[in-house]
Coordinates of C-alpha atoms and ligand atoms in Angstrom, one line a residue:
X1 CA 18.0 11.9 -0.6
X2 CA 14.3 12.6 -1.0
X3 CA 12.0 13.3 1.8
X4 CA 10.4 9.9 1.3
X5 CA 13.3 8.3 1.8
X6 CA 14.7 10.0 5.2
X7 CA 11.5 8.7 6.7
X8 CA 12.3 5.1 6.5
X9 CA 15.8 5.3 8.4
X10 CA 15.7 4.1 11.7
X11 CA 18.4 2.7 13.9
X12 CA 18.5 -1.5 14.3
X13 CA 17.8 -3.6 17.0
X14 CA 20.8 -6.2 18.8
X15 CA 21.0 -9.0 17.4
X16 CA 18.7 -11.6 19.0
X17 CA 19.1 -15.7 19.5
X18 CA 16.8 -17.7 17.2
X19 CA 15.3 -21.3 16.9
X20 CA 16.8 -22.5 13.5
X21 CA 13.7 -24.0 12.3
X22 CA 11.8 -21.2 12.6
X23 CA 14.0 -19.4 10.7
X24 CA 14.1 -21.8 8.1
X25 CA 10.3 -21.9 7.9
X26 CA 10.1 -18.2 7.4
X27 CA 12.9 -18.1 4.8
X28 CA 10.7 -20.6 3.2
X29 CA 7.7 -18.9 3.6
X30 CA 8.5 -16.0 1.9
X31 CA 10.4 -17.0 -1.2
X32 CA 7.1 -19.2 -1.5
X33 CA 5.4 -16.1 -1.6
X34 CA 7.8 -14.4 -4.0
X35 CA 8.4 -17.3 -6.7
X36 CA 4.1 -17.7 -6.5
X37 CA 3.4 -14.1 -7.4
X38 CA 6.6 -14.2 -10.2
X39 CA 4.2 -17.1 -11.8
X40 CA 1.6 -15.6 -11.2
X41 CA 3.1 -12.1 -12.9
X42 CA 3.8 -14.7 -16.2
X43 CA 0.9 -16.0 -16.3
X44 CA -0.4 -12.8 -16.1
X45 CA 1.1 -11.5 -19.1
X46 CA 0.8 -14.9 -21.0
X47 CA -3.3 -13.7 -20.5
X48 CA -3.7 -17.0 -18.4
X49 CA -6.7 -15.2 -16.5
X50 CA -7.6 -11.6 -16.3
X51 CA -8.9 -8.8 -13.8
X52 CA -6.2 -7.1 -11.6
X53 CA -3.1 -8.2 -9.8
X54 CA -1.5 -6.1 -7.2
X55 CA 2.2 -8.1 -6.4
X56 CA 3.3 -7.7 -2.7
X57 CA 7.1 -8.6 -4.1
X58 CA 8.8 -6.9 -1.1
X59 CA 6.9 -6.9 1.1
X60 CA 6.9 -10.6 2.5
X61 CA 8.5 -10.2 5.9
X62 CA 5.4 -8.1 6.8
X63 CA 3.1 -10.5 6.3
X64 CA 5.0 -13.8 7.3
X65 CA 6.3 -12.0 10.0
X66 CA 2.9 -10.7 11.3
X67 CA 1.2 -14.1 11.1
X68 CA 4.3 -15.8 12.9
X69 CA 3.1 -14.0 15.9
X70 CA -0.6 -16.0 15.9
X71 CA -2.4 -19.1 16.6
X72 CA -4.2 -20.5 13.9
X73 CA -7.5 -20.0 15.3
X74 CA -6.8 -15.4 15.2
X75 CA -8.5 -14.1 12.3
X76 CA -6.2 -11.8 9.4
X77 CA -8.0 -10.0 7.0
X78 CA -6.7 -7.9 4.3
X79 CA -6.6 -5.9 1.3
X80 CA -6.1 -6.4 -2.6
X81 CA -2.5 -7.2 -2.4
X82 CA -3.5 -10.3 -0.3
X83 CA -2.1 -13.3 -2.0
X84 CA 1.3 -13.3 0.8
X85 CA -1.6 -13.2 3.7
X86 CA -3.3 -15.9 2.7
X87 CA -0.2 -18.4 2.0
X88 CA 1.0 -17.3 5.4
X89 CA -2.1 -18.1 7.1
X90 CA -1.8 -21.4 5.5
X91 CA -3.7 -21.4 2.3
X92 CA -1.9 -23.3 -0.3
X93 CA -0.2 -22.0 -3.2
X94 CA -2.2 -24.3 -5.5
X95 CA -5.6 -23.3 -4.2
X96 CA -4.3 -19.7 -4.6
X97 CA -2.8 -20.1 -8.3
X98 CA -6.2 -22.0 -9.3
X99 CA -8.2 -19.0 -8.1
X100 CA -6.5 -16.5 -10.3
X101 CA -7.2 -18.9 -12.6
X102 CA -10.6 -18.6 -12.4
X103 CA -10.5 -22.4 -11.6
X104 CA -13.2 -24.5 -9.5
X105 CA -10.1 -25.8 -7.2
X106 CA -9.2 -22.1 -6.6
X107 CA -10.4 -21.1 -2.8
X108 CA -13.3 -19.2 -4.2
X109 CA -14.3 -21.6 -6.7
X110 CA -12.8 -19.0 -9.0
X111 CA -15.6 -16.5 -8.8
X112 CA -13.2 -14.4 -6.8
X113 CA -9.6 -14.1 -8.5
X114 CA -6.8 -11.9 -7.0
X115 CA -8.5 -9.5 -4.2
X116 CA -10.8 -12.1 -3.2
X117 CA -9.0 -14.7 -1.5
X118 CA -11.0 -16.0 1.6
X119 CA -10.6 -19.7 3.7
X120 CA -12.7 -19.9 6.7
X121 CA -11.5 -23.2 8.2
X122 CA -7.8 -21.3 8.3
X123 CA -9.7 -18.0 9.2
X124 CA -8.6 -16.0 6.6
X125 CA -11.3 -13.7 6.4
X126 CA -10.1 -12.5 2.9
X127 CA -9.1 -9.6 0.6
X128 CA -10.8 -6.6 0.0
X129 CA -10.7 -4.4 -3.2
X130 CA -12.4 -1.3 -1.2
X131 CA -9.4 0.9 0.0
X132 CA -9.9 0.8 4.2
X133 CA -13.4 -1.2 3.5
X134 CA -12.2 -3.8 5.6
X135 CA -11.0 -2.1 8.7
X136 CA -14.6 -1.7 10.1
X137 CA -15.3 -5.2 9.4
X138 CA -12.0 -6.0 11.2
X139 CA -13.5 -4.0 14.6
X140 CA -16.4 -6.0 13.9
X141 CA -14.3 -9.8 14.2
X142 CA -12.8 -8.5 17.2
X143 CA -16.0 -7.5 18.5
X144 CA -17.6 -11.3 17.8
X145 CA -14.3 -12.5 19.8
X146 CA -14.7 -10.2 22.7
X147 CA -18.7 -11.1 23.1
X148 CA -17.9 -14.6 23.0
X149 CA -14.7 -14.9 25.1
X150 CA -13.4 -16.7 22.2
X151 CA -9.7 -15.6 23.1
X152 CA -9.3 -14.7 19.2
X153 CA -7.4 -12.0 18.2
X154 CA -7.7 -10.2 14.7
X155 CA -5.1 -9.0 13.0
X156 CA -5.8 -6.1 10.0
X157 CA -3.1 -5.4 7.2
X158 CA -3.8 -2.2 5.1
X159 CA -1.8 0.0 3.0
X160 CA -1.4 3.3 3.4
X161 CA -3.5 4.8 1.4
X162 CA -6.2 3.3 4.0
X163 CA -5.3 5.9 6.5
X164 CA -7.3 9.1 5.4
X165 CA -10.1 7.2 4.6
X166 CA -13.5 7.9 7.1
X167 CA -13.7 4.3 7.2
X168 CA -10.1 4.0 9.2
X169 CA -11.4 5.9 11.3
X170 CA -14.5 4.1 12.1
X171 CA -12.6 1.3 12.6
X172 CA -10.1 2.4 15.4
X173 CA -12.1 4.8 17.0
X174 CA -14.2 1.5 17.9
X175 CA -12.1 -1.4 18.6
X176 CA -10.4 2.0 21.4
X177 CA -13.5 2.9 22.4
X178 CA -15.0 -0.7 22.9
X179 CA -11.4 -2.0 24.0
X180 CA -11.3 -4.7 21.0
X181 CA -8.6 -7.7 20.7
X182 CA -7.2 -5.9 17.4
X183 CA -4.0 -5.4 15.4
X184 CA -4.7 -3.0 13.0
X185 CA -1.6 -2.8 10.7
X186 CA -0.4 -0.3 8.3
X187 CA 1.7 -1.7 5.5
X188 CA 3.6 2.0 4.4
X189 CA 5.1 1.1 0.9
X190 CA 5.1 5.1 0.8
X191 CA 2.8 4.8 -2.3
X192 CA -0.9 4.8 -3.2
X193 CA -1.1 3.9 -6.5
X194 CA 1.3 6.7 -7.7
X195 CA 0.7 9.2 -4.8
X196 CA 3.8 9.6 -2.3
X197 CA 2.1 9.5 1.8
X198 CA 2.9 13.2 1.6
X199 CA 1.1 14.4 -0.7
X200 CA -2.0 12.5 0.9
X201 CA -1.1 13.0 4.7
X202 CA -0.3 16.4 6.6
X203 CA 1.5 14.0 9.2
X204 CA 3.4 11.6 7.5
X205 CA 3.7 9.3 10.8
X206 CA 1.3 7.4 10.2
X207 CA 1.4 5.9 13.7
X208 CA 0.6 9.0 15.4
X209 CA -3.0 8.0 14.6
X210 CA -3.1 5.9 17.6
X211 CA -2.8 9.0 19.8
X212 CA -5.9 10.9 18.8
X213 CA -7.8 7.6 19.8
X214 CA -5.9 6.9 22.9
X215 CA -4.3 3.6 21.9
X216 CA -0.8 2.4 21.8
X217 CA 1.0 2.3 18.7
X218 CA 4.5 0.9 16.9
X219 CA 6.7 2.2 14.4
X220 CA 9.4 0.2 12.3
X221 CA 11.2 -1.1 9.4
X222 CA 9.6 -4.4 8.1
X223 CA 12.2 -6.1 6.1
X224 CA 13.5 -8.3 8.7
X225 CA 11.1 -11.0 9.5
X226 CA 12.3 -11.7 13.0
X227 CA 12.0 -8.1 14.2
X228 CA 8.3 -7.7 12.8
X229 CA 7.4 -11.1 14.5
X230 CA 8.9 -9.6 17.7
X231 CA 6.8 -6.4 18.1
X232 CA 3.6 -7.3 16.2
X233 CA 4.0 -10.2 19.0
X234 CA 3.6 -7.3 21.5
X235 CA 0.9 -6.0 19.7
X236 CA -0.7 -9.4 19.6
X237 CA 0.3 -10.1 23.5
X238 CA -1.4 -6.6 24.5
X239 CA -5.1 -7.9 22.3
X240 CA -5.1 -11.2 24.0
X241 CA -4.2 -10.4 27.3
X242 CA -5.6 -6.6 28.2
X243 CA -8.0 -7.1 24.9
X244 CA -6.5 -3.6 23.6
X245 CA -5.5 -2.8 20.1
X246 CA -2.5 -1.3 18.7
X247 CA -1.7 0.5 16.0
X248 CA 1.5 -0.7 13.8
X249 CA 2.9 1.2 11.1
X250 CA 5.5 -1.1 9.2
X251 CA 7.7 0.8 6.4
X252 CA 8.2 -1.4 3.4
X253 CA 8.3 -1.0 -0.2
X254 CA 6.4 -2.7 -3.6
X255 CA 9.7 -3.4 -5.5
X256 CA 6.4 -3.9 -8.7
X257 CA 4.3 -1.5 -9.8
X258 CA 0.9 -0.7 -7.9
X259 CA -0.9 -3.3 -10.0
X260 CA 0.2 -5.1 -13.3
X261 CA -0.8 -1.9 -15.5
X262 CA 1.7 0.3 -13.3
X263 CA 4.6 1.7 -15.6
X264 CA 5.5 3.7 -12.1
X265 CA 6.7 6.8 -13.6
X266 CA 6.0 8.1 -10.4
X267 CA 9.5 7.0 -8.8
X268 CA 13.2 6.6 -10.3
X269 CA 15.1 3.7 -10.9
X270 CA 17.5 4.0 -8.4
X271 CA 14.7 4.9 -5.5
X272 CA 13.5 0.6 -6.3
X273 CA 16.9 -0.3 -6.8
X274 CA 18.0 1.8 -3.5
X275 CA 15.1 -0.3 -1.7
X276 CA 16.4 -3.4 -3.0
X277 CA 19.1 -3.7 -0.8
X278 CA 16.8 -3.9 1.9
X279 CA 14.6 -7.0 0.3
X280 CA 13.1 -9.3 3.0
X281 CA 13.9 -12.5 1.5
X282 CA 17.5 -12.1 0.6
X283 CA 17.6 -10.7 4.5
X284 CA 15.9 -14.3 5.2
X285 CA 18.6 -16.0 3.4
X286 CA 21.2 -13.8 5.1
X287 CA 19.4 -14.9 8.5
X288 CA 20.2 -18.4 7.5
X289 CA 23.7 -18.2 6.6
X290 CA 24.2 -16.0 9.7
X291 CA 22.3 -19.1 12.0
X292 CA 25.3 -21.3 10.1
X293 CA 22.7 -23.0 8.1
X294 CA 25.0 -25.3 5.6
X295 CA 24.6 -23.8 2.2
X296 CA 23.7 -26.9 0.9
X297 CA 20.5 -26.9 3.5
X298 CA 19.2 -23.4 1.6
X299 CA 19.8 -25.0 -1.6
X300 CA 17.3 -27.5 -0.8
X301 CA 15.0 -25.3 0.9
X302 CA 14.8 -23.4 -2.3
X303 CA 14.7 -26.2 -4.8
X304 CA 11.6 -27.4 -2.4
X305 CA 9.9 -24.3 -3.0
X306 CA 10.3 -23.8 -6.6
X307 CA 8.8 -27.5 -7.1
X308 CA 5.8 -26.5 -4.9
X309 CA 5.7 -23.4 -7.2
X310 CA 5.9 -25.6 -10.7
X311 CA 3.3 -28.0 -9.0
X312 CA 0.8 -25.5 -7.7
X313 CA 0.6 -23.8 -11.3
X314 CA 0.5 -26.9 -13.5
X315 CA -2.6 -27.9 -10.7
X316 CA -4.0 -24.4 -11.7
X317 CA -3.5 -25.2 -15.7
X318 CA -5.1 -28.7 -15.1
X319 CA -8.2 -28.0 -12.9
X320 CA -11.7 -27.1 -14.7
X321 CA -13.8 -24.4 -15.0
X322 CA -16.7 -24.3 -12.8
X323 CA -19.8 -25.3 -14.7
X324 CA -21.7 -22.5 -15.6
X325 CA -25.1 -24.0 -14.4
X326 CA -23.7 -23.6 -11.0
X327 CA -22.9 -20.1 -11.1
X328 CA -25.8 -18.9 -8.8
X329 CA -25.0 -21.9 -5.8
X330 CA -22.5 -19.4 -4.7
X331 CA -24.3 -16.3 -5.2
X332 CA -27.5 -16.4 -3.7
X333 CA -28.8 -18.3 -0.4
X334 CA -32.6 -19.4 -0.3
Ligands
LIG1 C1 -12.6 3.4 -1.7 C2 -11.6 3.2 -2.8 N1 -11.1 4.3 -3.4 C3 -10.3 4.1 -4.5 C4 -9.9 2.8 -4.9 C5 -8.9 2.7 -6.0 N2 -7.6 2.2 -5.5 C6 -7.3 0.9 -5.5 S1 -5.9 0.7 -4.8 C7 -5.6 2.3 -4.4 C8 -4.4 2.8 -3.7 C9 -4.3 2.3 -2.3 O1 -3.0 2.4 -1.8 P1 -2.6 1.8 -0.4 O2 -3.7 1.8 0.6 O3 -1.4 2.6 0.1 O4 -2.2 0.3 -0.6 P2 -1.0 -0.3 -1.5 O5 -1.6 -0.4 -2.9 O6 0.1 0.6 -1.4 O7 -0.7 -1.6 -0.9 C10 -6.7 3.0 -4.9 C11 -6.8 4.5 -4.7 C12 -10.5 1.8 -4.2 N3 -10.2 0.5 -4.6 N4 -11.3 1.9 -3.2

């Protein structure tokens, strides 16, 4: 066992009572997310549209788990690896697939693409290509809700290669400091690109941050959907209520490379295949059959989301360019 892989076991928590339709709702939440970015890795490689893709094939119980925990009006904000956030936070999968596209119905007009997803009415306050750029601007959101006495609360999903950036620090040391109604959350995949957390942190517990800035912090394994729900809940309980961030480190894993141009020669076979076992949406489906959801329900759940899927990228194939004349609305502001 390698050192990277001892740090991820942890013992599990009883097993809970659920609400059925919840469950079902998350299931089909994230193998939305999963068969979107599997089009969008084909179209990828068919050279439907260009620029970078960073998959968050998982992942997915992290972010639909997360945003579970929110009212619609709480702002998320979040990396390059975005696309899951955004569908969770109830962008659709057509507006999403159009944007990669480049397309006028994408959610940027396509001038964006993957890493620039952003829809204000659903405050999703977008993707970010600058590793940590964000988290500042997160302290920032949380800072507008305080001032205002909105009741919002801001939640911030960044990977880990986030966490030795000066900007993470700026970022925390605030919203504690200033007492700010913020989730900051650490998605550990264990990977920056292709360099393991150790090799980038001295302390690989990445939630031991929180101490140093006098904050309370969580620790756990995120591919069950329920249990990150649960304790981001917490977290999101403690912003609302005490207006106090948290700090949440959540151990996952990329099952795909860093971006599409990844050969990952940086990990073995069996490490992915090892993490496998652990993938969030076959634990979703397990959830199901464990609530004594008829098999015949899933079935349909899933045929529902591979049509949504098939529609969403057809929309994406059939929608036009923006006009080039109009290139600059959406640039500059008189
Ligand atoms: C400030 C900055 N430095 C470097 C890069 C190049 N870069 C893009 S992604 C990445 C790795 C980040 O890894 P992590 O934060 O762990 O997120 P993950 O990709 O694992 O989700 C790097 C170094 C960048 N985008 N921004």
């Amino acid at each position: 066992m390698s050192r990277i892989e001892r740090e991820v076991v942890e013992p599990r928590e009883k097993a809970r009572s659920v609400d059925k339709a919840q469950l079902v709702h998350y299931y089909q939440q994230m193998l939305a997310i999963r068969r979107m970015e599997e089009a969008l890795a084909k179209a990828y490689a068919l050279r439907k549209f260009g620029g970078f893709l960073h998959l968050y094939i998982g992942q997915e119980a992290v972010a639909v788990g997360a945003i579970a925990a929110l009212k619609p009006e709480d702002y998320v904000i979040a990396t390059y690896r975005e696309h899951a956030h955004a569908y969770a936070k109830g962008m659709a999968a057509k507006q999403i697939i159009a944007e990669m596209y480049g397309k006028e119905t994408g959610c940027s007009k396509g001038l964006g693409g993957s890493m620039h997803l952003f829809d204000a009415p659903r405050n999703f306050l977008g993707g970010y290509g600058i590793v940590g750029g964000h988290i500042p601007i997160a302290a920032g959101t949380a800072y507008a809700s305080k001032y205002r006495g909105d009741g919002r609360v801001t939640l911030c999903f960044f990977g880990d290669g986030s966490v030795a950036q000066g900007a993470f620090h700026e970022g925390v040391a605030l919203a504690a400091l200033w007492r700010l109604p913020v989730v900051f959350i650490c998605e550990n995949n264990l990977y920056s690109m292709g360099t393991p957390l150790y090799r980038s942190l001295s302390v690989t517990d990445v939630s031991q941050k929180a101490l140093g800035y006098g904050i309370a912090r969580d620790r756990f394994d995120g591919e069950d959907v329920l249990r990150v729900r649960d304790r981001i809940g917490e977290a999101v309980r403690r912003a609302r209520n005490e207006s106090m961030p948290t700090l949440v480190e959540i151990r996952t894993y990329r099952f795909r490379g860093h971006s599409m141009s990844d050969a990952g020669l940086y990990r073995t076979k069996e490490e992915v295949e090892e993490w496998k076992k652990r993938d969030p949406v076959g634990f979703g489906r397990a959830l199901l059959e464990k609530a004594n959801v008829p098999e015949a329900e899933i079935a349909a759940i899933e045929a529902k989301v591979k049509e949504e899927i098939e529609e969403a990228v057809q929309f994406a194939e059939d929608s036009p360019e923006l006009a080039y004349e109009r290139l600059a609305e959406f640039t500059y502001k008189e």
